[in-house]
Amino acid sequence: DSLSDAEWQPKKNYDTNKLNVSVLGEMPALSNLLIDETQMKEGKIDKNGVDNIKAIATLIEEQNINYNFQFYQQDMPTNVSVLIVGDGRSMFKNSIHMPVVGNVNDDASVKVKQVVQDQETMDQMRKLFLALTFYHKRTMSEFTIPSAVAEHA
C-alpha cells in the first residue's frame, strides 16, 4: 500500500462514534511489522502520507501508537518489533543498521517478496523478534559500560 493511501494511525470517526480501522490500531503488543522500502517510488506524499510516516516513526522510536481523536492526541504504549528492509539507509531511525551485500544483479524487491512468501523463514523471523524482545528487556535495562572500558571504545 502507498503511504498516502493507507490509514496507519487510528482516528476517531465522530459520525459513527468509532475508531476507523488502521494498520497500527489493529496491531496487538508483541506484533512484528515488516516495512519494505524497496517498493518505494519517487513521488509526492500528501498530508495523510506525512501523518503515516510520523505514526510509524513514533512507533519505532517511542514504542507508542498515537490515536488521533481530532480534538486531541493520545499515545498508547505498545511493544512492536519493526524490521525495515531496503536498498540503502532507511528514512526511519533504527537501533541497528545491518547492510546485506548480495549479487549486484539481484533485485532487492524480488528477494524481499521471496522471503515474505516463505512461511518457514517468516516463522523463524517471528521467533527471533520475540526472543530479542524478551532478551533485551532482561539484559539491556541493567546493562552499563564502565567508564574505564568506554574510554577504549
PDB file of C-alpha atoms in Angstrom:
ATOM      1  CA  ASP A   1       0.000   0.000   0.000  1.00  0.00           C
ATOM      2  CA  SER A   2       1.015   3.555  -0.590  1.00  0.00           C
ATOM      3  CA  LEU A   3       1.900   5.693   2.405  1.00  0.00           C
ATOM      4  CA  SER A   4      -0.628   8.245   1.164  1.00  0.00           C
ATOM      5  CA  ASP A   5      -3.463   5.757   0.571  1.00  0.00           C
ATOM      6  CA  ALA A   6      -3.390   3.523   3.647  1.00  0.00           C
ATOM      7  CA  GLU A   7      -4.555   4.537   7.119  1.00  0.00           C
ATOM      8  CA  TRP A   8      -1.759   3.790   9.596  1.00  0.00           C
ATOM      9  CA  GLN A   9      -2.848   5.950  12.527  1.00  0.00           C
ATOM     10  CA  PRO A  10      -6.051   5.161  14.414  1.00  0.00           C
ATOM     11  CA  LYS A  11      -8.526   8.055  14.060  1.00  0.00           C
ATOM     12  CA  LYS A  12     -11.865   8.645  15.734  1.00  0.00           C
ATOM     13  CA  ASN A  13     -14.835   8.991  13.384  1.00  0.00           C
ATOM     14  CA  TYR A  14     -17.409  11.066  15.236  1.00  0.00           C
ATOM     15  CA  ASP A  15     -20.134  10.276  12.656  1.00  0.00           C
ATOM     16  CA  THR A  16     -20.020   6.566  13.563  1.00  0.00           C
ATOM     17  CA  ASN A  17     -18.612   7.162  17.071  1.00  0.00           C
ATOM     18  CA  LYS A  18     -15.938   4.513  16.386  1.00  0.00           C
ATOM     19  CA  LEU A  19     -12.227   4.332  15.669  1.00  0.00           C
ATOM     20  CA  ASN A  20     -11.501   3.866  11.971  1.00  0.00           C
ATOM     21  CA  VAL A  21      -9.651   0.693  11.041  1.00  0.00           C
ATOM     22  CA  SER A  22      -5.911   1.345  10.690  1.00  0.00           C
ATOM     23  CA  VAL A  23      -2.700  -0.635  10.313  1.00  0.00           C
ATOM     24  CA  LEU A  24      -1.196   0.338  13.682  1.00  0.00           C
ATOM     25  CA  GLY A  25      -4.523   0.361  15.502  1.00  0.00           C
ATOM     26  CA  GLU A  26      -5.013  -3.312  14.708  1.00  0.00           C
ATOM     27  CA  MET A  27      -1.559  -4.435  15.923  1.00  0.00           C
ATOM     28  CA  PRO A  28      -1.515  -6.112  19.321  1.00  0.00           C
ATOM     29  CA  ALA A  29       1.552  -5.908  21.533  1.00  0.00           C
ATOM     30  CA  LEU A  30       4.395  -8.282  20.568  1.00  0.00           C
ATOM     31  CA  SER A  31       3.476  -7.990  16.872  1.00  0.00           C
ATOM     32  CA  ASN A  32       6.144  -7.905  14.182  1.00  0.00           C
ATOM     33  CA  LEU A  33       5.953  -5.238  11.495  1.00  0.00           C
ATOM     34  CA  LEU A  34       7.878  -5.619   8.231  1.00  0.00           C
ATOM     35  CA  ILE A  35       8.353  -2.394   6.261  1.00  0.00           C
ATOM     36  CA  ASP A  36       9.565  -2.927   2.697  1.00  0.00           C
ATOM     37  CA  GLU A  37      11.263   0.244   1.490  1.00  0.00           C
ATOM     38  CA  THR A  38      12.328  -1.472  -1.753  1.00  0.00           C
ATOM     39  CA  GLN A  39       8.819  -0.774  -3.052  1.00  0.00           C
ATOM     40  CA  MET A  40       9.074   2.987  -2.506  1.00  0.00           C
ATOM     41  CA  LYS A  41       8.985   5.094  -5.640  1.00  0.00           C
ATOM     42  CA  GLU A  42       9.602   8.765  -6.272  1.00  0.00           C
ATOM     43  CA  GLY A  43       6.575  10.991  -5.974  1.00  0.00           C
ATOM     44  CA  LYS A  44       4.652  13.313  -3.760  1.00  0.00           C
ATOM     45  CA  ILE A  45       3.379  12.388  -0.347  1.00  0.00           C
ATOM     46  CA  ASP A  46       0.183  14.101   0.756  1.00  0.00           C
ATOM     47  CA  LYS A  47      -0.784  15.106   4.320  1.00  0.00           C
ATOM     48  CA  ASN A  48      -2.090  11.608   5.091  1.00  0.00           C
ATOM     49  CA  GLY A  49       1.255  10.138   3.960  1.00  0.00           C
ATOM     50  CA  VAL A  50       3.182  12.561   6.172  1.00  0.00           C
ATOM     51  CA  ASP A  51       0.913  11.653   9.121  1.00  0.00           C
ATOM     52  CA  ASN A  52       1.533   7.955   8.404  1.00  0.00           C
ATOM     53  CA  ILE A  53       5.315   8.470   8.362  1.00  0.00           C
ATOM     54  CA  LYS A  54       5.089  10.305  11.703  1.00  0.00           C
ATOM     55  CA  ALA A  55       2.977   7.475  13.157  1.00  0.00           C
ATOM     56  CA  ILE A  56       5.483   4.833  12.034  1.00  0.00           C
ATOM     57  CA  ALA A  57       8.397   6.918  13.382  1.00  0.00           C
ATOM     58  CA  THR A  58       6.629   7.273  16.747  1.00  0.00           C
ATOM     59  CA  LEU A  59       6.108   3.507  16.863  1.00  0.00           C
ATOM     60  CA  ILE A  60       9.773   2.802  16.080  1.00  0.00           C
ATOM     61  CA  GLU A  61      11.358   5.485  18.265  1.00  0.00           C
ATOM     62  CA  GLU A  62       8.993   5.589  21.250  1.00  0.00           C
ATOM     63  CA  GLN A  63       7.052   2.303  21.079  1.00  0.00           C
ATOM     64  CA  ASN A  64       3.810   4.299  21.165  1.00  0.00           C
ATOM     65  CA  ILE A  65       0.813   4.258  18.852  1.00  0.00           C
ATOM     66  CA  ASN A  66      -0.692   7.717  18.524  1.00  0.00           C
ATOM     67  CA  TYR A  67      -4.510   7.716  18.494  1.00  0.00           C
ATOM     68  CA  ASN A  68      -5.997  10.752  16.761  1.00  0.00           C
ATOM     69  CA  PHE A  69      -9.253  11.868  18.366  1.00  0.00           C
ATOM     70  CA  GLN A  70      -9.286  15.004  16.150  1.00  0.00           C
ATOM     71  CA  PHE A  71      -9.535  17.345  19.158  1.00  0.00           C
ATOM     72  CA  TYR A  72      -6.575  15.756  20.949  1.00  0.00           C
ATOM     73  CA  GLN A  73      -3.946  13.046  20.509  1.00  0.00           C
ATOM     74  CA  GLN A  74      -3.425  10.110  22.864  1.00  0.00           C
ATOM     75  CA  ASP A  75      -0.276   7.967  22.905  1.00  0.00           C
ATOM     76  CA  MET A  76      -0.795   4.344  23.829  1.00  0.00           C
ATOM     77  CA  PRO A  77       2.268   2.262  24.761  1.00  0.00           C
ATOM     78  CA  THR A  78       2.922  -0.901  22.797  1.00  0.00           C
ATOM     79  CA  ASN A  79       5.662  -3.426  22.130  1.00  0.00           C
ATOM     80  CA  VAL A  80       6.030  -3.969  18.390  1.00  0.00           C
ATOM     81  CA  SER A  81       9.225  -5.159  16.697  1.00  0.00           C
ATOM     82  CA  VAL A  82       9.888  -3.432  13.386  1.00  0.00           C
ATOM     83  CA  LEU A  83      12.109  -4.757  10.609  1.00  0.00           C
ATOM     84  CA  ILE A  84      12.817  -2.376   7.743  1.00  0.00           C
ATOM     85  CA  VAL A  85      14.279  -3.751   4.532  1.00  0.00           C
ATOM     86  CA  GLY A  86      15.568  -1.604   1.713  1.00  0.00           C
ATOM     87  CA  ASP A  87      18.302  -0.926  -0.772  1.00  0.00           C
ATOM     88  CA  GLY A  88      20.108   1.549   1.493  1.00  0.00           C
ATOM     89  CA  ARG A  89      19.715   3.550   4.674  1.00  0.00           C
ATOM     90  CA  SER A  90      16.138   3.749   5.928  1.00  0.00           C
ATOM     91  CA  MET A  91      14.261   7.013   6.183  1.00  0.00           C
ATOM     92  CA  PHE A  92      13.361   5.938   9.743  1.00  0.00           C
ATOM     93  CA  LYS A  93      15.680   5.992  12.735  1.00  0.00           C
ATOM     94  CA  ASN A  94      16.639   2.493  13.767  1.00  0.00           C
ATOM     95  CA  SER A  95      18.534   0.753  16.508  1.00  0.00           C
ATOM     96  CA  ILE A  96      20.610  -1.453  14.256  1.00  0.00           C
ATOM     97  CA  HIS A  97      21.572  -0.980  10.615  1.00  0.00           C
ATOM     98  CA  MET A  98      22.759  -4.217   9.060  1.00  0.00           C
ATOM     99  CA  PRO A  99      23.766  -3.977   5.408  1.00  0.00           C
ATOM    100  CA  VAL A 100      23.347  -7.195   3.482  1.00  0.00           C
ATOM    101  CA  VAL A 101      25.540  -7.423   0.416  1.00  0.00           C
ATOM    102  CA  GLY A 102      24.314  -9.609  -2.386  1.00  0.00           C
ATOM    103  CA  ASN A 103      24.824 -10.029  -6.067  1.00  0.00           C
ATOM    104  CA  VAL A 104      24.788  -6.637  -7.823  1.00  0.00           C
ATOM    105  CA  ASN A 105      22.335  -8.026 -10.371  1.00  0.00           C
ATOM    106  CA  ASP A 106      19.841  -9.158  -7.706  1.00  0.00           C
ATOM    107  CA  ASP A 107      16.629  -7.152  -7.470  1.00  0.00           C
ATOM    108  CA  ALA A 108      16.061  -6.395  -3.760  1.00  0.00           C
ATOM    109  CA  SER A 109      12.275  -6.238  -4.081  1.00  0.00           C
ATOM    110  CA  VAL A 110      12.190  -9.737  -5.617  1.00  0.00           C
ATOM    111  CA  LYS A 111      14.310 -11.090  -2.739  1.00  0.00           C
ATOM    112  CA  VAL A 112      12.051  -9.452  -0.143  1.00  0.00           C
ATOM    113  CA  LYS A 113       8.956 -10.982  -1.761  1.00  0.00           C
ATOM    114  CA  GLN A 114      10.607 -14.408  -1.719  1.00  0.00           C
ATOM    115  CA  VAL A 115      11.395 -14.107   1.997  1.00  0.00           C
ATOM    116  CA  VAL A 116       7.930 -12.811   2.909  1.00  0.00           C
ATOM    117  CA  GLN A 117       6.232 -15.613   0.968  1.00  0.00           C
ATOM    118  CA  ASP A 118       8.372 -18.300   2.626  1.00  0.00           C
ATOM    119  CA  GLN A 119       6.313 -19.273   5.682  1.00  0.00           C
ATOM    120  CA  GLU A 120       9.160 -21.142   7.397  1.00  0.00           C
ATOM    121  CA  THR A 121      11.512 -18.152   7.122  1.00  0.00           C
ATOM    122  CA  MET A 122       8.824 -15.777   8.405  1.00  0.00           C
ATOM    123  CA  ASP A 123       8.116 -18.094  11.365  1.00  0.00           C
ATOM    124  CA  GLN A 124      11.828 -18.121  12.219  1.00  0.00           C
ATOM    125  CA  MET A 125      11.950 -14.312  11.985  1.00  0.00           C
ATOM    126  CA  ARG A 126       8.967 -14.031  14.341  1.00  0.00           C
ATOM    127  CA  LYS A 127      10.712 -16.302  16.846  1.00  0.00           C
ATOM    128  CA  LEU A 128      13.873 -14.184  16.579  1.00  0.00           C
ATOM    129  CA  PHE A 129      11.905 -10.978  17.195  1.00  0.00           C
ATOM    130  CA  LEU A 130      10.195 -12.499  20.200  1.00  0.00           C
ATOM    131  CA  ALA A 131      13.455 -13.775  21.676  1.00  0.00           C
ATOM    132  CA  LEU A 132      15.178 -10.418  21.155  1.00  0.00           C
ATOM    133  CA  THR A 133      12.287  -8.561  22.747  1.00  0.00           C
ATOM    134  CA  PHE A 134      12.472 -10.562  25.956  1.00  0.00           C
ATOM    135  CA  TYR A 135      16.278 -10.777  25.944  1.00  0.00           C
ATOM    136  CA  HIS A 136      16.540  -7.002  25.579  1.00  0.00           C
ATOM    137  CA  LYS A 137      14.168  -6.327  28.482  1.00  0.00           C
ATOM    138  CA  ARG A 138      16.056  -8.690  30.796  1.00  0.00           C
ATOM    139  CA  THR A 139      19.604  -7.676  29.942  1.00  0.00           C
ATOM    140  CA  MET A 140      19.802  -4.218  28.418  1.00  0.00           C
ATOM    141  CA  SER A 141      17.786  -2.446  31.117  1.00  0.00           C
ATOM    142  CA  GLU A 142      20.546  -3.175  33.630  1.00  0.00           C
ATOM    143  CA  PHE A 143      23.479  -3.020  31.224  1.00  0.00           C
ATOM    144  CA  THR A 144      26.108  -0.309  31.708  1.00  0.00           C
ATOM    145  CA  ILE A 145      29.575   0.154  30.281  1.00  0.00           C
ATOM    146  CA  PRO A 146      32.134   1.148  32.924  1.00  0.00           C
ATOM    147  CA  SER A 147      33.859   4.453  32.140  1.00  0.00           C
ATOM    148  CA  ALA A 148      37.290   2.735  32.118  1.00  0.00           C
ATOM    149  CA  VAL A 149      36.079   0.452  29.319  1.00  0.00           C
ATOM    150  CA  ALA A 150      34.212   3.229  27.486  1.00  0.00           C
ATOM    151  CA  GLU A 151      37.439   5.195  27.091  1.00  0.00           C
ATOM    152  CA  HIS A 152      38.782   2.486  24.748  1.00  0.00           C
ATOM    153  CA  ALA A 153      35.650   2.230  22.601  1.00  0.00           C
TER     154      ALA A 153
END
